[in-house]
Coordinates of C-alpha atoms and ligand atoms in Angstrom, one line a residue:
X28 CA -32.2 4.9 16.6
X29 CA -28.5 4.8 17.2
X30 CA -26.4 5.8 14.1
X31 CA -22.8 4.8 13.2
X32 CA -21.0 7.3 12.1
X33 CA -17.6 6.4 12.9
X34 CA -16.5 5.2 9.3
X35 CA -14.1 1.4 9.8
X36 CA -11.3 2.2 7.5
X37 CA -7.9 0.1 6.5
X38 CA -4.9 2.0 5.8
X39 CA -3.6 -0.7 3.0
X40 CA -0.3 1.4 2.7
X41 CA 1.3 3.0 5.7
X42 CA 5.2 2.9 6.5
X43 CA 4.2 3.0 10.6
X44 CA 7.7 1.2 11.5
X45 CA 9.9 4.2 10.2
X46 CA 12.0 6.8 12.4
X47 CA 9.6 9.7 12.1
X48 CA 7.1 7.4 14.1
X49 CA 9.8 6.6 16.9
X50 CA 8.5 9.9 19.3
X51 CA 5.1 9.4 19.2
X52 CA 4.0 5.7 17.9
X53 CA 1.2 4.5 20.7
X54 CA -0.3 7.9 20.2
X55 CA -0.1 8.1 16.6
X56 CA -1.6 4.6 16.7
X57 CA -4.2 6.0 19.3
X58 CA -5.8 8.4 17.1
X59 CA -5.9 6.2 14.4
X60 CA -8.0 4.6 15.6
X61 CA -10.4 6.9 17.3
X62 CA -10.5 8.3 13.9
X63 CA -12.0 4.6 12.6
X64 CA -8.3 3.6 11.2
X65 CA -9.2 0.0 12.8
X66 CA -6.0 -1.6 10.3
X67 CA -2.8 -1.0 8.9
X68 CA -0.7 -2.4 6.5
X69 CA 2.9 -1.9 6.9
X70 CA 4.9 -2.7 4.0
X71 CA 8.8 -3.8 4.2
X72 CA 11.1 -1.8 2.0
X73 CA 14.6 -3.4 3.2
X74 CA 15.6 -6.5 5.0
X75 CA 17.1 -4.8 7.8
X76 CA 14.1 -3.4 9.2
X77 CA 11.6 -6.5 8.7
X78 CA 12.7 -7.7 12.1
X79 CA 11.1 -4.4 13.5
X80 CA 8.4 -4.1 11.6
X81 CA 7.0 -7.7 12.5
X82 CA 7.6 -7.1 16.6
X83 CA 5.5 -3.8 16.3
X84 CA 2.6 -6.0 14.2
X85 CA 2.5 -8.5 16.6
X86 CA 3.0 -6.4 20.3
X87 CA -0.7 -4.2 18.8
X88 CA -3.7 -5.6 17.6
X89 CA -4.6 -4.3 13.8
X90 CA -1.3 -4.1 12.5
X91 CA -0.7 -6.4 9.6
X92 CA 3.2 -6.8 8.3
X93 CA 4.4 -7.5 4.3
X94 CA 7.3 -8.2 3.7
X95 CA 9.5 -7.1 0.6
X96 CA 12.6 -5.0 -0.8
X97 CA 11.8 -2.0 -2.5
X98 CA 13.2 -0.6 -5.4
X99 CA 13.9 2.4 -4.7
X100 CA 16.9 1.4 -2.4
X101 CA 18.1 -0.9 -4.8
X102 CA 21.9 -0.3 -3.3
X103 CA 20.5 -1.3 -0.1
X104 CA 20.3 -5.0 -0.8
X105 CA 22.6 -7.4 -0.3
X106 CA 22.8 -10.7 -3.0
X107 CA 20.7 -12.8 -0.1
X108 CA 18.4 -10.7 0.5
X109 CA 15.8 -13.0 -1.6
X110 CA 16.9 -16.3 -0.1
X111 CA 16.4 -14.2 3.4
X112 CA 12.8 -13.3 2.0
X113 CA 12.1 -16.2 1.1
X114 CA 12.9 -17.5 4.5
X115 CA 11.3 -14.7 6.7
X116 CA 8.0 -15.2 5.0
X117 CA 7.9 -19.2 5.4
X118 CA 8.4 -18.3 9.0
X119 CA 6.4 -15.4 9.9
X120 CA 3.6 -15.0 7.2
X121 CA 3.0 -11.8 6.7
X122 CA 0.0 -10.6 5.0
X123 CA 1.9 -9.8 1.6
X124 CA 5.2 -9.4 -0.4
X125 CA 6.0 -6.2 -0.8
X126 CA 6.2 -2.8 -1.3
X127 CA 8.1 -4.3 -5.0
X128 CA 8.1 -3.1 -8.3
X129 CA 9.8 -0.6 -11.0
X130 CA 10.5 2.7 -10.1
X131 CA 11.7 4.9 -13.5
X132 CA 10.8 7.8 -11.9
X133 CA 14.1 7.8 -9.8
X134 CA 16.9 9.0 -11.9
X135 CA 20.0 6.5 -11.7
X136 CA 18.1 3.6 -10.6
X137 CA 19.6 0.8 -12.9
X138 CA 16.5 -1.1 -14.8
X139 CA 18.1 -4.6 -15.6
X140 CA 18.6 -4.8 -11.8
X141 CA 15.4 -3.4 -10.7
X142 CA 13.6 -6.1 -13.2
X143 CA 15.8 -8.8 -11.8
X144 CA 14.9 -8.1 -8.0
X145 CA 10.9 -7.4 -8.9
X146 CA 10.5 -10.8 -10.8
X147 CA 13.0 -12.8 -8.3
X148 CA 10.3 -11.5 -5.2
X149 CA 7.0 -11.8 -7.2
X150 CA 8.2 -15.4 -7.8
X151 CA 8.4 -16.0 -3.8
X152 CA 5.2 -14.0 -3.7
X153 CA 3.7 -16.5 -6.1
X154 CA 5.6 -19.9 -4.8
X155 CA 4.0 -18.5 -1.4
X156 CA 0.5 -17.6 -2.4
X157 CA 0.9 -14.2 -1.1
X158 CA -0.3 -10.9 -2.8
X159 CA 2.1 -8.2 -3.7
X160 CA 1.9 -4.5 -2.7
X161 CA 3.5 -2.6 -5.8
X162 CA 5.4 0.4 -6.4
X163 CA 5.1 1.8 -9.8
X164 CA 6.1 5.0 -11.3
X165 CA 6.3 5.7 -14.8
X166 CA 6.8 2.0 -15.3
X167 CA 2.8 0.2 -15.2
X168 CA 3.5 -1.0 -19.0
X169 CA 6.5 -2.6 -17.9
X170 CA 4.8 -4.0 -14.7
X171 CA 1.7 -5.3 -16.3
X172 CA 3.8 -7.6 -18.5
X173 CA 6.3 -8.6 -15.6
X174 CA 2.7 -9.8 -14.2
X175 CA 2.0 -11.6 -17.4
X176 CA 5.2 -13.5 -17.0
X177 CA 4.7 -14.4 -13.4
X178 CA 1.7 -14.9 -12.6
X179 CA 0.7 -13.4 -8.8
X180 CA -2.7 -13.8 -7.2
X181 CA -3.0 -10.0 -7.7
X182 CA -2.6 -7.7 -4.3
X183 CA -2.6 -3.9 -4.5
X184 CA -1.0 -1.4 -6.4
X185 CA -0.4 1.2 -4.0
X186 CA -0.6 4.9 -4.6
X187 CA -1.9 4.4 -8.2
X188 CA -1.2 7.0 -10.5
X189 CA -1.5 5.3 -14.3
X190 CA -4.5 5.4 -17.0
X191 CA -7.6 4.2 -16.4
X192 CA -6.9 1.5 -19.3
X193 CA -3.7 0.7 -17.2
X194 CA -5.8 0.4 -14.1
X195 CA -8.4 -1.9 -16.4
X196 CA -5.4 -4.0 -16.7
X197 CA -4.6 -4.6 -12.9
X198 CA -7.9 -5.4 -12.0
X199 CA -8.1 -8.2 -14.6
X200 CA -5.1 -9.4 -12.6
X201 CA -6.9 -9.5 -9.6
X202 CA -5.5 -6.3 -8.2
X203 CA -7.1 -3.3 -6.7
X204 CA -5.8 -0.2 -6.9
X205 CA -4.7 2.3 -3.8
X206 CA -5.5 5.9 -3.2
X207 CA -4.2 8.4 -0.7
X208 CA -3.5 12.1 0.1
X209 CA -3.2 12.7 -3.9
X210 CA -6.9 12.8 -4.2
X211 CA -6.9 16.1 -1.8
X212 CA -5.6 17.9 -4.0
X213 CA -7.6 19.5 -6.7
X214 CA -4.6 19.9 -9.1
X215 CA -4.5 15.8 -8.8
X216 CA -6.8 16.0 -12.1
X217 CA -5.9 12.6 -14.1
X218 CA -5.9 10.5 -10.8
X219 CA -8.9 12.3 -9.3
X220 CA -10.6 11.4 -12.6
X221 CA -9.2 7.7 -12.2
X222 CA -11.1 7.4 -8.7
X223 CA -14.1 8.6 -10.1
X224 CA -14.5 6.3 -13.0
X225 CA -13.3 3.3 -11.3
X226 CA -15.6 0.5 -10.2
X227 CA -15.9 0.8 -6.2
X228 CA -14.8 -2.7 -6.0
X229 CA -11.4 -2.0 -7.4
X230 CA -10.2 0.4 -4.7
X231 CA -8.4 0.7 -1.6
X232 CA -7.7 3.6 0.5
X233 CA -4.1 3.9 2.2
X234 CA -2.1 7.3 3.6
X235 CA 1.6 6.3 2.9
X236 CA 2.3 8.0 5.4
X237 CA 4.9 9.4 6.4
X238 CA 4.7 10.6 2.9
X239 CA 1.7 12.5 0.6
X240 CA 1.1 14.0 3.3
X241 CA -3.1 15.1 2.6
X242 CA -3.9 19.0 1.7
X243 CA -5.0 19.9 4.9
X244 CA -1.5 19.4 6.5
X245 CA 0.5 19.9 3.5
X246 CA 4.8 20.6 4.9
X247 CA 3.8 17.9 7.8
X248 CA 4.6 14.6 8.4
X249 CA 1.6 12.0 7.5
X250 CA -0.1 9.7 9.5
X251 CA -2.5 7.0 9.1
X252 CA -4.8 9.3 11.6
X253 CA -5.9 11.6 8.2
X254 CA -7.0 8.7 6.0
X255 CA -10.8 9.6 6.7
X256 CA -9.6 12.8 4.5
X257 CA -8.5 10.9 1.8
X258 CA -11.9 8.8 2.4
X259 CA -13.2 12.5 2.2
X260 CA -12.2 13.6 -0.7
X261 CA -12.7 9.8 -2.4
X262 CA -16.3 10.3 -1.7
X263 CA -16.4 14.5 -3.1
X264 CA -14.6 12.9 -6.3
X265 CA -17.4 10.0 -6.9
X266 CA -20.2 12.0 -5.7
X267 CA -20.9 8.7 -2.9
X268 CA -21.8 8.6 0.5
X269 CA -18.4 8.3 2.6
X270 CA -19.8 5.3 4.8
X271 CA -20.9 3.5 2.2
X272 CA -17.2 3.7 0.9
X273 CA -15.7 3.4 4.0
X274 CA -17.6 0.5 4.1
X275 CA -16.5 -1.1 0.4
X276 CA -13.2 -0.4 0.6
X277 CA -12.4 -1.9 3.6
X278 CA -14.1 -5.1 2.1
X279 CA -12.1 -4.6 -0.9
X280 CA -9.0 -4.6 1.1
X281 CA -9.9 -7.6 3.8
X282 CA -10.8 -9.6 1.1
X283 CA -7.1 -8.6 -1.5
X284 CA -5.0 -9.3 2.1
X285 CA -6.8 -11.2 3.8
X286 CA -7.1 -9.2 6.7
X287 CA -10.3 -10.9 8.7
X288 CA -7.9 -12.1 11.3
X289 CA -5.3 -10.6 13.9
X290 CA -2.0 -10.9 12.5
X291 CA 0.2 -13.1 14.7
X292 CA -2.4 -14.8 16.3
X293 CA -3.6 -18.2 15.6
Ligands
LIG320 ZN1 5.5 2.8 0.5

C-alpha cells in the first residue's frame, strides 16, 4: 500500500514579498514546497509594495495576495491610501484585506489613528466581501468590539496570542485563529495551552516568516520551508496525529480564504 506522508500545508501568514527574500526567492519557494508548503498567503502591510506583492502571486502558482496597511507603520500611509485600497482590491481581488488591526504593543503608535485606519479598511473589507487577516497585540478587547461595529465575514487572526475566552469570541465571528513558530517554544505556556484547548476547526497554521523564526533556527531568518515544525510542535501540544492536522488546517484555511483556486487565474 502506498502511504502519504508528505503533509499539504498552507502558510496562511507569510510576508514572502519582503527584502530578506530578494537573494534566494525561487529557492525558498522550492523547498517549500518539497516540504508540503503547497500555499501561501502574503499579506500587504503598505501600499507601496502591493504592486510587488501581486506580480510575485500571479508569475507562481500557490501564492495568494491580501491586500491591506498595517498598523504598525502607521507613518507610512499617505491620506489615500484607503481610496487606493479600495481601488486595488476592485481590480485585482486578492484573497483578503489585510494584515489590519491594533497594535498597543508598539510604544508611540497613536490609538485614535490606529482605530480610524482599522475600521476605515475593515469597512472596504466588508463592502468587498473579503476576509481580514488581523494584527493584534495587547489590543483583542478593543478589536473584538471594532468587529461588533463592523461587521466582517470573519478571516484570520494571525499569530494569535490572547485568552482562550478572547479566542471563543473570534470564532463566533467567523474567524480562525493562526499559529506559528511560538508554539516551538516550550516557554510559549499560555499560547501552547490555547492550541491545545482549541477546537481543530478553529485553527490555522502560518510561519510569518521572516519573523518568529521556529526553535530550531532561532537567530535566523524564517521561511515558509519550517511550517511542518510549527505543524510539529501543534500536533506534540494536542497530543494528534500531524496528518490528520495537516489535513484540517488546511481545510480550515481553504475554506476562511477561499483558497480552492489559483490566484490570478480565471
Ligand atoms: Zn505579518
Amino acid at each position: 500500500m502506498h502511504m502519504i506522508t508528505t503533509p499539504d500545508l498552507v502558510d496562511t501568514h507569510c510576508h514572502l514579498d519582503v527584502d530578506a527574500f530578494d537573494p534566494d526567492r525561487d529557492e525558498v519557494l522550492a523547498r517549500s514546497r518539497q516540504a508540503g508548503v503547497r500555499r501561501i498567503v502574503i499579506p500587504g502591510v503598505e501600499a507601496e509594495h502591493w504592486e510587488a506583492s501581486l506580480a510575485l502571486c500571479a508569475a507562481a502558482a500557490g501564492l495568494y495576495p491580501a491586500l491591506g496597511l498595517h498598523p504598525v507603520y502607521l507613518d507610512r500611509h499617505a491620506e489615500n491610501d484607503v481610496a487606493a485600497l479600495e481601488t486595488a482590491i476592485d481590480r485585482r481581488r486578492p484573497v483578503a484585506v489585510g494584515e489590519i488591526g491594533l497594535d498597543y504593543f508598539v510604544p508611540g503608535l497613536d490609538r485614535d489613528a490606529q482605530q480610524a485606519l482599522f475600521e476605515a479598511q475593515l469597512a472596504v473589507a466588508r463592502d468587498a466581501g473579503l476576509p481580514v487577516l488581523l494584527h493584534v497585540r495587547k489590543a483583542h478587547d478593543q478589536v473584538l468590539a471594532t468587529l461588533r461595529r463592523v461587521g466582517v465575514r470573519g478571516g484570520i487572526a494571525h499569530a494569535f496570542n490572547g485568552s482562550l475566552q478572547q479566542a471563543q469570541k473570534y470564532l463566533e465571528r467567523g474567524f480562525k485563529l493562526g499559529f506559528g513558530g511560538t508554539l516551538t517554544y516550550e516557554r510559549s505556556r499560555k499560547i501552547r495551552a490555547v492550541a491545545r484547548d482549541l477546537p481543530l476547526e478553529s485553527i490555522v497554521l502560518e510561519t510569518d516568516a521572516p519573523d518568529i523564526v521556529v526553535a530550531s533556527h532561532r537567530g535566523e531568518r524564517n521561511s515558509p520551508e519550517y511550517l511542518p515544525e510549527c505543524l510539529a510542535a501543534l500536533a506534540e501540544v494536542r497530543d494528534e496525529d500531524a496528518l490528520a492536522l495537516a489535513a484540517a488546517t488546511t481545510r480550515n484555511a481553504c475554506s476562511v480564504l477561499g483558497l480552492d483556486r489559483q490566484w490570478g487565474q480565471s
